[in-house]
Short mmCIF file of C-alpha atoms and ligand atoms in Angstrom, two decimals:
data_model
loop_
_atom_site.label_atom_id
_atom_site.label_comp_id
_atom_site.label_asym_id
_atom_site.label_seq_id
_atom_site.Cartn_x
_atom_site.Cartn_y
_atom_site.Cartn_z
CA UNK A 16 -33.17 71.80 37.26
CA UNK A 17 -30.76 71.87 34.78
CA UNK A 18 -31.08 72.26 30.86
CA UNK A 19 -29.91 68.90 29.01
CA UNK A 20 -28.41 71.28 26.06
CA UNK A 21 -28.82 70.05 22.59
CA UNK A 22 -24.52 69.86 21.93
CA UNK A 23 -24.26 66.83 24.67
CA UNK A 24 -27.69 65.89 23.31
CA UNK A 25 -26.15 65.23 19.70
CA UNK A 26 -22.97 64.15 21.60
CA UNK A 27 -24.43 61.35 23.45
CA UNK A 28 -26.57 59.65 20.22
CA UNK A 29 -22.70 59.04 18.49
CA UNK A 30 -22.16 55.34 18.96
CA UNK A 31 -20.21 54.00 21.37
CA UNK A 32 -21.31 56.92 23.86
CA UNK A 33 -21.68 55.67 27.43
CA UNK A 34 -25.04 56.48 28.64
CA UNK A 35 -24.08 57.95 32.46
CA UNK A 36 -27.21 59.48 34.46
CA UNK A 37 -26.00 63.14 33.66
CA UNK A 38 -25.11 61.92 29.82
CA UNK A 39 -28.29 59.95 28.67
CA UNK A 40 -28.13 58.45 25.47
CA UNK A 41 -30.77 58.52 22.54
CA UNK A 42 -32.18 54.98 22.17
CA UNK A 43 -35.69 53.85 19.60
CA UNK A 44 -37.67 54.60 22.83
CA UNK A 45 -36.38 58.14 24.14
CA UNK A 46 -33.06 58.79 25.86
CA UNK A 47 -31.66 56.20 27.97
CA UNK A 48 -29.76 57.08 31.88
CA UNK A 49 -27.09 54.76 33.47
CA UNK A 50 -27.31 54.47 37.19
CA UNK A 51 -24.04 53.36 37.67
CA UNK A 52 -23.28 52.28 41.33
CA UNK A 53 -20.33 51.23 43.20
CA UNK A 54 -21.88 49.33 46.37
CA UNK A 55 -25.28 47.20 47.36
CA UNK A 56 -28.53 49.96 48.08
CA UNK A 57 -31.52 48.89 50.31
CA UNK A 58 -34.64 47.57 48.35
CA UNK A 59 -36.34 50.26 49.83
CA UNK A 60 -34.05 51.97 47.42
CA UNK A 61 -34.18 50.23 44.36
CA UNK A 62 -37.87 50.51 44.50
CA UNK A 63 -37.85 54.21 44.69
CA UNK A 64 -35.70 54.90 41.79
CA UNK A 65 -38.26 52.06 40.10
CA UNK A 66 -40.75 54.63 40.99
CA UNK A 67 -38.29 57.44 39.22
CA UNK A 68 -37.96 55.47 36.24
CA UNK A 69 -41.75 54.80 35.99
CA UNK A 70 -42.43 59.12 37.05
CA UNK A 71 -39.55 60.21 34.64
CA UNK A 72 -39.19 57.26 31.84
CA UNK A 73 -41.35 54.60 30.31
CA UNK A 74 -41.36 52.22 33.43
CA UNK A 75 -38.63 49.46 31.81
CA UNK A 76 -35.36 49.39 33.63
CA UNK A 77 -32.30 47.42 32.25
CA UNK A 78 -29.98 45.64 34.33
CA UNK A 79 -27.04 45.80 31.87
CA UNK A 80 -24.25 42.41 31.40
CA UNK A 81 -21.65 44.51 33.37
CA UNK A 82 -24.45 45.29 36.16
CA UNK A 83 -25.46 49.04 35.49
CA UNK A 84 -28.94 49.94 36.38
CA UNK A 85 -30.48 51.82 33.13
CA UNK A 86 -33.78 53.73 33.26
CA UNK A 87 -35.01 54.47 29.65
CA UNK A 88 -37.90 56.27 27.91
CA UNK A 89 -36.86 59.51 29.02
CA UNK A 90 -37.48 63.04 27.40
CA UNK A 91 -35.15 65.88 26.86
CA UNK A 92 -36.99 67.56 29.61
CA UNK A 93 -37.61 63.96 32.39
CA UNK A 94 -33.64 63.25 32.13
CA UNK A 95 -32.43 65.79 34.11
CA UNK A 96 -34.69 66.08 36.32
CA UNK A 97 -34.45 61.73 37.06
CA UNK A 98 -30.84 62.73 37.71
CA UNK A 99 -31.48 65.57 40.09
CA UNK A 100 -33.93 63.00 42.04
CA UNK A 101 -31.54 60.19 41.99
CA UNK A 102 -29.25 61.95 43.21
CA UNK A 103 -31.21 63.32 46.02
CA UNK A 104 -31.48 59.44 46.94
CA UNK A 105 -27.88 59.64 48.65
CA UNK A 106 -27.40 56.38 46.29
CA UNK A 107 -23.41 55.19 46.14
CA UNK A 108 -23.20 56.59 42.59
CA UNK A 109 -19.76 55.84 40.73
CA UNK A 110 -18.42 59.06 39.82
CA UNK A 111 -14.67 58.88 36.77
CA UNK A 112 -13.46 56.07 35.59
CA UNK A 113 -15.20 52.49 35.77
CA UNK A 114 -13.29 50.46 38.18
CA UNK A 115 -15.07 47.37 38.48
CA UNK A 116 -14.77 44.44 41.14
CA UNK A 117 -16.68 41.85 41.77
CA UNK A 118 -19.76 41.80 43.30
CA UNK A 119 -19.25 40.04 46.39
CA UNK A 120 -15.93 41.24 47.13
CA UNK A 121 -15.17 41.51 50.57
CA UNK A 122 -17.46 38.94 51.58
CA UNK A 123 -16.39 35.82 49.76
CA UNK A 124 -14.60 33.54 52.12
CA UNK A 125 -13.55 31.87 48.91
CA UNK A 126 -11.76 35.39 47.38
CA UNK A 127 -7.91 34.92 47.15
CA UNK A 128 -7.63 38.61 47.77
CA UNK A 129 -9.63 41.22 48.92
CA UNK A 130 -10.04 43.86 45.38
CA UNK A 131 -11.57 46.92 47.07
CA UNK A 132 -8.00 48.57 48.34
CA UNK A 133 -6.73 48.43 45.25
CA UNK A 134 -9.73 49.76 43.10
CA UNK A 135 -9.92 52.41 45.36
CA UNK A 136 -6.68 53.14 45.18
CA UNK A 137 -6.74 53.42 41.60
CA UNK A 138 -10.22 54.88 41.85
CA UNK A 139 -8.60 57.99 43.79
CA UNK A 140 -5.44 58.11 41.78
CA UNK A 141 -6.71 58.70 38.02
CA UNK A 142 -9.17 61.15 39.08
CA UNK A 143 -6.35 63.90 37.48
CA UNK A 144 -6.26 61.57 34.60
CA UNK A 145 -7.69 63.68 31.95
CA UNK A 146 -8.87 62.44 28.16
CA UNK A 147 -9.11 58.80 28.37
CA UNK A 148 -11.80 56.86 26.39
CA UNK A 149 -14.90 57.11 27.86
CA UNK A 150 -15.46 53.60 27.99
CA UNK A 151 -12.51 52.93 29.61
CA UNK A 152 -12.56 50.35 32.31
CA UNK A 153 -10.42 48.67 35.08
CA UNK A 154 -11.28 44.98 36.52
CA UNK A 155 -9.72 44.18 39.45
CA UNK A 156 -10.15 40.73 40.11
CA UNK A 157 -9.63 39.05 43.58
CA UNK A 158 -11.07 35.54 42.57
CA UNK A 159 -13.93 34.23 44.56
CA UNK A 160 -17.44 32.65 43.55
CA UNK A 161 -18.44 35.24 41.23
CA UNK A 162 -15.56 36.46 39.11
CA UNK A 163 -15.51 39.12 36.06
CA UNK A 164 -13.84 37.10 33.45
CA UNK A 165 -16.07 37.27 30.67
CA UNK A 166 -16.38 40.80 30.66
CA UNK A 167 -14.15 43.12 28.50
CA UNK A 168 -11.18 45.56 30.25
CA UNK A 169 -8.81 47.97 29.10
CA UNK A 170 -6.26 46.91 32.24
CA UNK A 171 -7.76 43.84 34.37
CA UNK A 172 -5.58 42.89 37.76
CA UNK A 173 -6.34 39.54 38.88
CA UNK A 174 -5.02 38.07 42.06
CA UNK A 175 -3.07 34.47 42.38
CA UNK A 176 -1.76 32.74 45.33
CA UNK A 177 1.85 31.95 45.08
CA UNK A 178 4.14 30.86 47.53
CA UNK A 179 2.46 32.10 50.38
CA UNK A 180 1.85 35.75 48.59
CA UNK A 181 -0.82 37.27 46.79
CA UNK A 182 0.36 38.48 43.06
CA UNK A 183 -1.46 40.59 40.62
CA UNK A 184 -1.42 39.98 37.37
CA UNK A 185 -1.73 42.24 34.65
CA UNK A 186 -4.09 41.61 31.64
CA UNK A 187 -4.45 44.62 28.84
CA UNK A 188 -7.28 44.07 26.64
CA UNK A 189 -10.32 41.56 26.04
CA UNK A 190 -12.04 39.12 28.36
CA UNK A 191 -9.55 36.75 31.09
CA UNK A 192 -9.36 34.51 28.54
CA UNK A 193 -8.20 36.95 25.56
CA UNK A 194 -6.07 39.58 27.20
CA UNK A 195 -2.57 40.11 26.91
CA UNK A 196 0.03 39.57 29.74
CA UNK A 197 1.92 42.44 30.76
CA UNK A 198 3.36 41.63 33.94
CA UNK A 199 2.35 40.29 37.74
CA UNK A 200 2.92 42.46 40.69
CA UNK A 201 2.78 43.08 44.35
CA UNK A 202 -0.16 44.77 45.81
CA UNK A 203 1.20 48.54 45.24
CA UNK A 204 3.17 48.34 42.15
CA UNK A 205 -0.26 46.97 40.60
CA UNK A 206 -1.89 50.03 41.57
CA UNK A 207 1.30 52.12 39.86
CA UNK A 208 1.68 50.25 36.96
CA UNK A 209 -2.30 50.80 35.77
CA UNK A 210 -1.76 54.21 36.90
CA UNK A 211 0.99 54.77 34.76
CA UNK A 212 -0.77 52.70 31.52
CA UNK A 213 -3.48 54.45 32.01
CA UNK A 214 -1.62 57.78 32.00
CA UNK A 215 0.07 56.58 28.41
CA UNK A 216 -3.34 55.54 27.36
CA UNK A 217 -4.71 59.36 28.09
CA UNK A 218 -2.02 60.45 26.11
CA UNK A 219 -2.50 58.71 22.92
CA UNK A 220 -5.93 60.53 22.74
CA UNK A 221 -10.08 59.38 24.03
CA UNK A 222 -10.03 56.53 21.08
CA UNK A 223 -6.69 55.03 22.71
CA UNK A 224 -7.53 51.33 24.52
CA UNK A 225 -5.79 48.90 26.67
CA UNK A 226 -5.50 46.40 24.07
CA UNK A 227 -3.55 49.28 21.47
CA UNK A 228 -0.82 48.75 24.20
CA UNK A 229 -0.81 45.00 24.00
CA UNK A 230 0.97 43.90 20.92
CA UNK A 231 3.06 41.33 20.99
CA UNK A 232 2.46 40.81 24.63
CA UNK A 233 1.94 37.16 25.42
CA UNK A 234 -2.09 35.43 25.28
CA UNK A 235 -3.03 34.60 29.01
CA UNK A 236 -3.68 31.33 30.30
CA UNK A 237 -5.27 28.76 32.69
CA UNK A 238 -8.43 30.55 32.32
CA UNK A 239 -11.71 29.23 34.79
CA UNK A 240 -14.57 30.07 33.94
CA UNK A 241 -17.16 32.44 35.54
CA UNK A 242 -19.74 30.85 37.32
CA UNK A 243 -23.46 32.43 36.92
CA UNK A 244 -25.18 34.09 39.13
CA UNK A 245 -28.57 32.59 39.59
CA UNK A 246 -28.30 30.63 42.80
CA UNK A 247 -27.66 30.97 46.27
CA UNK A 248 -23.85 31.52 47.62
CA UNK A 249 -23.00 31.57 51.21
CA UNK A 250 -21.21 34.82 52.21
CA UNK A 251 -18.61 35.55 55.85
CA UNK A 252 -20.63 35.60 58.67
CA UNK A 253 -23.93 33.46 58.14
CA UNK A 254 -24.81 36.02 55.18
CA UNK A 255 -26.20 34.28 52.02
CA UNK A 256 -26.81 36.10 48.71
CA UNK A 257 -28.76 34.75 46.04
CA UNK A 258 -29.32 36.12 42.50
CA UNK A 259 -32.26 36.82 40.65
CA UNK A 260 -32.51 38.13 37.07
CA UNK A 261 -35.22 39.79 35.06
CA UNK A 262 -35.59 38.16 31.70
CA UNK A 263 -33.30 39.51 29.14
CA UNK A 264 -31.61 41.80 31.66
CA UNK A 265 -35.26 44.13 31.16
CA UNK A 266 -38.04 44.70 33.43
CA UNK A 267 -41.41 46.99 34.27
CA UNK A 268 -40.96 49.22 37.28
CA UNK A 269 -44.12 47.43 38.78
CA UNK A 270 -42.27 43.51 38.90
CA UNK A 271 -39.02 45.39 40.26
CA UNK A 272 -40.65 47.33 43.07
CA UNK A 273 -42.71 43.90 43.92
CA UNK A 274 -39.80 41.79 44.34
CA UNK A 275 -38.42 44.86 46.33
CA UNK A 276 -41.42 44.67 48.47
CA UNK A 277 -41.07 40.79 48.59
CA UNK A 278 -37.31 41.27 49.97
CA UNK A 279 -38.02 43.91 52.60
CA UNK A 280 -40.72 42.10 54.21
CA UNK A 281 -38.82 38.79 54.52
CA UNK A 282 -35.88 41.21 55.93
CA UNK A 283 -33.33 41.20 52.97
CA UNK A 284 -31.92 44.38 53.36
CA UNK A 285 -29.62 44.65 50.38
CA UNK A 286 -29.48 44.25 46.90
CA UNK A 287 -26.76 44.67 44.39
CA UNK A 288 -27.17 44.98 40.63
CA UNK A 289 -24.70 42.75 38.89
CA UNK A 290 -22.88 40.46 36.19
CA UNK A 291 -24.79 38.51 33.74
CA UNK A 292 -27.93 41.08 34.15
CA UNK A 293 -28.47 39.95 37.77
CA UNK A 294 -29.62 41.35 40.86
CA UNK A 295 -27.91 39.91 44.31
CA UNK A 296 -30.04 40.04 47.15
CA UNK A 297 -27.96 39.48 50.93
CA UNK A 298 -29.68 38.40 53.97
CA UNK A 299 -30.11 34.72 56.02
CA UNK A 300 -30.34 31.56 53.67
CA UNK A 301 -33.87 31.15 54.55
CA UNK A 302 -34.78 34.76 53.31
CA UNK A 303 -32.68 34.54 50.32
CA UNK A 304 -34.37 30.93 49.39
CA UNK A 305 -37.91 32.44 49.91
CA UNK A 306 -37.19 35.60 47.83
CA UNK A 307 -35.90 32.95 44.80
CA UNK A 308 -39.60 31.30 45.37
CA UNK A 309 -41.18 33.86 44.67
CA UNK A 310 -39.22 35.67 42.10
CA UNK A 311 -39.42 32.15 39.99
CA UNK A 312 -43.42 32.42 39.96
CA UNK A 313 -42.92 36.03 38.84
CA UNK A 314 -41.39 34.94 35.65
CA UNK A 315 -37.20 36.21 37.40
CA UNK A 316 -34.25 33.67 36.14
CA UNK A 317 -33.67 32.34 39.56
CA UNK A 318 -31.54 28.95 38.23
CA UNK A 319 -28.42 28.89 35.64
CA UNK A 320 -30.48 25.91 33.95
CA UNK A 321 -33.18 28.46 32.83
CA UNK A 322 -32.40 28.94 29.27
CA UNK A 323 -33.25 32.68 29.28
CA UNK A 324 -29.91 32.81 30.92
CA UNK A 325 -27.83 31.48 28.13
CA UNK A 326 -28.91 33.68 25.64
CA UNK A 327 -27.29 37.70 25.54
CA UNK A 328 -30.37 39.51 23.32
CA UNK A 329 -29.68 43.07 22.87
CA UNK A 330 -32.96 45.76 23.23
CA UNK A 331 -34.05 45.40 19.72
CA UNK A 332 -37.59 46.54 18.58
CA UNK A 333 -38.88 49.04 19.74
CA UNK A 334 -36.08 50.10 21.97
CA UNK A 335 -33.17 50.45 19.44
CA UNK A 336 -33.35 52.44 16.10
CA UNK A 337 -30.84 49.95 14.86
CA UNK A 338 -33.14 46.75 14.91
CA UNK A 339 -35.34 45.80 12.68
CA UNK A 340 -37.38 43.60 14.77
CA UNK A 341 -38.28 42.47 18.37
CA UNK A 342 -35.10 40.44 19.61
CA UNK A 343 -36.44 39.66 23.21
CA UNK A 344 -39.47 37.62 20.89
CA UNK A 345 -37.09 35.62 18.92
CA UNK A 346 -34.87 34.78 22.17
CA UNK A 347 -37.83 33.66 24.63
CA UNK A 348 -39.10 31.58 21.35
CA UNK A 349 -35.14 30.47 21.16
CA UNK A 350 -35.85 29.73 25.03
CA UNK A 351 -38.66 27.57 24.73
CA UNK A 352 -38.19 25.51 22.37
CA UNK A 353 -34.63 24.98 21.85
CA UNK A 354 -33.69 24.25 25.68
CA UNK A 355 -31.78 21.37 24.68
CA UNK A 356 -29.38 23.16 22.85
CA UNK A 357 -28.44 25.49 26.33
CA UNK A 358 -26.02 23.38 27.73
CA UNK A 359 -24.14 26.42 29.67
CA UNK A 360 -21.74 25.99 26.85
CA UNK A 361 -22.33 28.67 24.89
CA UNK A 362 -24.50 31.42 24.92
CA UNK A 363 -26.24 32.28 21.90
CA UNK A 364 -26.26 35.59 20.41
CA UNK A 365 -29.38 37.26 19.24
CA UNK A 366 -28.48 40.31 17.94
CA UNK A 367 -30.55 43.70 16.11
CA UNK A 368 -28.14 44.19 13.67
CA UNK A 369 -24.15 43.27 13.09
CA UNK A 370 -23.00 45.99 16.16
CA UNK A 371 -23.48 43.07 18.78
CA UNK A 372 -24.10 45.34 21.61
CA UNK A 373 -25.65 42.44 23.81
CA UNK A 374 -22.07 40.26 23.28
CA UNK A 375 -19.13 41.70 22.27
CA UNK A 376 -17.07 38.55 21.89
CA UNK A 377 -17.47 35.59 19.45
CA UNK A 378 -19.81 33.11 20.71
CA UNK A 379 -20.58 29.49 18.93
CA UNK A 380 -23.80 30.63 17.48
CA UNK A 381 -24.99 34.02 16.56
CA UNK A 382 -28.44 35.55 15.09
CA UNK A 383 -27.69 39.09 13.65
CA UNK A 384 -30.63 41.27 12.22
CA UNK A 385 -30.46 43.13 8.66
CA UNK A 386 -33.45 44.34 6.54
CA UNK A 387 -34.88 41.41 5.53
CA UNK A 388 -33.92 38.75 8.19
CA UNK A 389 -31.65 37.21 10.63
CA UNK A 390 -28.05 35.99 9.24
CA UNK A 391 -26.61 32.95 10.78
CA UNK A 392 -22.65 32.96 12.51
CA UNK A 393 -20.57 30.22 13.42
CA UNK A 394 -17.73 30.58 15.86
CA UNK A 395 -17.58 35.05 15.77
CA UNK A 396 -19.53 37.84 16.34
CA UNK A 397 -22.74 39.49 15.16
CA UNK A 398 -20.65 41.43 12.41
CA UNK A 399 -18.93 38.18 11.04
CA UNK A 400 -19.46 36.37 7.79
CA UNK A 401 -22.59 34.77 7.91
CA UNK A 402 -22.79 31.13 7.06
CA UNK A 403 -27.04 31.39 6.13
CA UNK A 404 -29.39 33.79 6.49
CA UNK A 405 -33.12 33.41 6.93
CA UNK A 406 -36.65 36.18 6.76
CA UNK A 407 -37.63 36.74 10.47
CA UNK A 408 -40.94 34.27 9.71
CA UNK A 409 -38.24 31.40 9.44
CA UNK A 410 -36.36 32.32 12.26
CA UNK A 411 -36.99 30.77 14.93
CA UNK A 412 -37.73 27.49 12.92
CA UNK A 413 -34.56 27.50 11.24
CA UNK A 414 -33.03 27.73 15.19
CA UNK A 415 -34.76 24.66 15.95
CA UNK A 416 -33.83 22.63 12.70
CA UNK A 417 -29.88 23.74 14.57
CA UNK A 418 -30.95 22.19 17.88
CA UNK A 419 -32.16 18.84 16.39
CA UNK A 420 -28.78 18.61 14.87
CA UNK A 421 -27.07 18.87 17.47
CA UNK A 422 -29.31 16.96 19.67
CA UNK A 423 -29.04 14.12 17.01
CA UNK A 424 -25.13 14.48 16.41
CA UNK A 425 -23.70 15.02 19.63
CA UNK A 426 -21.00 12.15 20.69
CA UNK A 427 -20.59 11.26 24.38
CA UNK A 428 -20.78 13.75 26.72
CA UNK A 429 -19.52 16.53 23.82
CA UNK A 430 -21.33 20.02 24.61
CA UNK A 431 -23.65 21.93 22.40
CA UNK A 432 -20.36 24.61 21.84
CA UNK A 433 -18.25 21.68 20.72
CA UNK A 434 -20.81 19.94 18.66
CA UNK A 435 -21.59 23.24 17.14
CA UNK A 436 -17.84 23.98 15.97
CA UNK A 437 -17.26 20.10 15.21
CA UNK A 438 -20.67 20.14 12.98
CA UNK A 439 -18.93 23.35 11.13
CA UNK A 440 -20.72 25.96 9.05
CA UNK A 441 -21.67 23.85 6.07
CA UNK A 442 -23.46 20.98 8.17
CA UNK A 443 -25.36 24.05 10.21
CA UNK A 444 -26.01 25.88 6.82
CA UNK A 445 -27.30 22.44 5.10
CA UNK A 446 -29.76 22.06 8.34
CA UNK A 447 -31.06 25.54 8.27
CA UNK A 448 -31.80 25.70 4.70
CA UNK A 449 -32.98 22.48 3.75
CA UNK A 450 -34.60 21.66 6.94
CA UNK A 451 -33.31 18.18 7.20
CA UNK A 452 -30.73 18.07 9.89
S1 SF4 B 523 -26.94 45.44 18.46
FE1 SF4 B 523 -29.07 45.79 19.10
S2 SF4 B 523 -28.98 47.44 20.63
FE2 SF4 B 523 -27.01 47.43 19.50
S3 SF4 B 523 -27.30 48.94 17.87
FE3 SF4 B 523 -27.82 46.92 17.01
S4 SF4 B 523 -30.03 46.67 17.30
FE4 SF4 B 523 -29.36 48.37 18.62
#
C-alpha cells in the first residue's frame, strides 16, 4: 500500500484539479477517485469495482458528462488502497493525456472514419510531452451515431468526407460548435499537427489551453448536433448497444451491481461508461431491449424524453463544500413538474454555486446557488449576470411560473430554447417575481 502524502493531498483540493484514481480529489463527502477508462469492461467488472467503491468509499459512484467512472467517499487511508485493487482488476485504465473518441467507434457502420488509429497515435506520441495542463484533452471525432460535440477540447479532429477522401479537421478550443478552425488534414499530418500544438502548448506552461492558440482563427461551422444516448443503436455485425443512465449521472453501488447482474444473466457482456452520464451496454437487440425494461422500473434514464436527461445538476449538498443546498432535489422537482419545458432544446442548468461544474457552456436557462438562494440566467453560464434571484423555498415554484410562460407563449412549433431567448430576461424576470406569467 502506498501512503497518499499530505503535499498531493493539498495539491489535489486546488480547483480545477483532475481527480485521477492515484490523484483523488477532496469533495463535501471525502476524497473523490476517477476511474478513467479507455475501452468497454465486462459487467462482471463494473460490479466488482461497485463492490470497491461500496468496501473503500461511501457506495455512490458518478458517471461523469465526459464518461469517467468516479468512486467517492473515500478516506486518506481507503484511496490508495481502491487504487491498488482497481488496478489489480486488469481494467483498460487510461494512463497521460485524455484522448477521447467516441464511444462506439469502431463499430458504427454509420462512422465516416474510424478515430482509434489516430488517438492512438497521438496517445503514444505525447507520452514525452512533459508540463501540459492537466486537464488537457484531445477529441478525435470520426462522426457516427454518438458524436462528442458538446463536450469541451483543447485540439478536437473531426473527420469529413470529401471527394472520395476522409479529411480531418482541426478545431482548438470549446465545444464543435465554438472552436476555432485551424486547418483540415490528411490522416497523418492530423496526428503531427496536434503533436506539434500540443508541444507549443507544453511550452507556454500547465495553465496554457488550446483555445490561448486560437485567436483570430476563424468560428467553425455546419455544426449537427449530438444525439443522446438513451436508446438502442444497432452496431456492425448484429451487435446492438443501448444506453442506460443513472439519474443525475449518480448512483448506489447496490442499483449498479443489480443492473450488472441483470446484463450478465441476459448475456450482455459489455458495458461502456459514456457521454451524457451514460452507460452503453452491447449484446443482441433482444438483450439490450430487456436490460432497458428493467433498468426503467429501477428508476435508470432509459429514453431521451425522460426529463432527468435534459437537466446537467452538479453534486451539490452534501457532496460539494461549494453548495449550499441539495441540487439533485431541486432538479428531480425541476423534472417532475416542469416536463413541458424539456423539449431536448436546451438543457437546464442547476448549478451549487456560479463555478458551473455540471455545464461549462452557456445554456438558455441556468439556476446557480449563493447563500441565500438560487439566481436566475438567461442565455450564459452559472457565473453570469443574473436576471432574478429567488430563497431555495421559492425555487422550484419560481421554475414552474418559467414553464407556464413558455408553455403559454410559445408560437408554432418554436422550442422551449427559442421561446426562452425570444421571451428575454425581463419577461422571465417579470414571471418569476410576480408570479403571473
Ligand atoms: S458547481 Fe457544484 S460541484 Fe462545482 S464547485 Fe459549485 S457546488 Fe461544487
Amino acid at each position: 500500500m502506498t501512503a497518499l502524502s499530505f503535499d498531493r493531498f493539498t495539491l489535489d483540493m486546488r480547483r480545477g484539479a483532475c481527480p485521477a484514481l492515484s490523484a483523488p480529489m477532496m469533495t463535501g463527502d471525502g476524497l473523490l477517485a476517477r476511474v478513467p477508462l479507455t475501452d468497454a469492461i465486462t459487467p462482471q467488472q463494473l460490479a466488482e469495482l461497485c463492490r470497491l467503491a461500496r468496501r473503500h468509499g461511501n457506495g455512490i459512484v458518478d458517471v461523469s458528462a465526459r464518461g469517467n467512472l468516479q468512486v467517492r467517499g473515500l478516506t486518506k487511508a481507503s484511496a490508495p488502497v481502491l487504487e491498488a485493487d482497481i488496478r489489480a482488476l486488469g481494467l483498460p485504465l487510461r494512463e497521460g493525456l485524455a484522448v477521447e473518441i467516441p464511444p462506439l467507434a469502431g463499430m458504427d457502420p454509420t462512422e465516416i472514419a474510424d478515430p482509434r488509429p489516430i488517438a492512438e497515435a497521438i496517445r503514444e506520441g505525447a507520452r514525452d510531452i512533459q508540463g501540459l495542463a492537466p486537464k488537457m484533452s484531445v477529441v478525435v471525432d470520426g462522426g457516427g451515431q454518438l458524436r462528442l460535440s458538446s463536450l469541451l477540447a483543447d485540439i478536437r479532429l473531426v473527420a469529413a468526407a470529401m471527394d472520395g477522401d476522409i479529411r480531418w479537421k482541426l478545431l482548438l478550443g470549446g465545444t464543435e460548435a465554438t472552436g476555432r478552425v485551424f486547418g483540415d488534414f490528411r490522416e497523418t499530418e492530423a496526428v503531427a499537427a496536434t503533436l506539434g500544438l500540443l508541444r507549443r502548448l507544453a511550452a507556454l506552461g500547465t495553465s496554457a489551453r488550446g483555445r490561448n492558440l486560437a485567436d483570430n482563427l476563424p468560428m467553425n461551422s455546419g455544426i449537427e448536433a449530438s444525439a443522446p444516448p438513451f436508446r438502442l443503436f444497432p452496431l456492425s455485425d448484429d451487435l446492438w448497444t443501448v444506453g442506460i443512465g443513472p439519474a443525475f449521472g449518480q448512483a448506489s453501488a447496490e442499483d449498479l451491481m443489480g443492473l450488472c447482474e441483470e446484463a450478465m444473466r441476459l448475456g450482455v457482456n459489455s458495458v461502456k461508461p459514456a457521454l451524457d452520464h451514460s452507460l452503453l451496454f452491447f449484446g443482441l437487440r433482444a438483450a439490450c431491449e430487456a436490460l432497458a425494461a428493467y433498468a426503467g422500473n429501477g428508476g435508470f434514464i432509459v429514453s431521451p424524453a425522460d426529463s432527468r436527461s435534459h437537466i446537467a445538476v452538479c453534486s451539490g449538498r452534501p457532496a460539494c463544500r461549494s453548495a449550499s443546498f441539495a441540487t439533485h432535489d431541486v432538479a428531480a422537482t425541476a423534472a417532475a413538474e416542469c416536463a413541458g419545458l424539456f423539449d431536448g432544446s436546451f438543457r437546464l442548468h442547476v448549478s451549487g454555486c456560479a463555478k458551473g461544474c455540471a455545464h461549462p457552456q452557456p445554456t438558455a436557462l441556468s439556476l446557480s446557488g449563493a447563500a441565500a438562494g438560487f439566481s436566475f440566467i438567461a442565455d450564459g453560464k452559472a457565473g453570469d449576470r443574473p436576471f432574478a434571484s429567488v430563497t431555495f423555498a421559492d425555487t422550484n415554484a419560481a421554475l414552474r411560473r418559467i414553464a407556464d410562460l413558455v408553455r403559454a407563449e410559445r408560437q408554432g412549433d418554436e422550442n422551449s430554447a427559442a421561446c426562452l431567448a425570444r421571451l428575454g430576461p425581463a419577461r422571465l424576470s417579470a414571471a418569476v417575481t410576480s408570479g403571473r406569467p
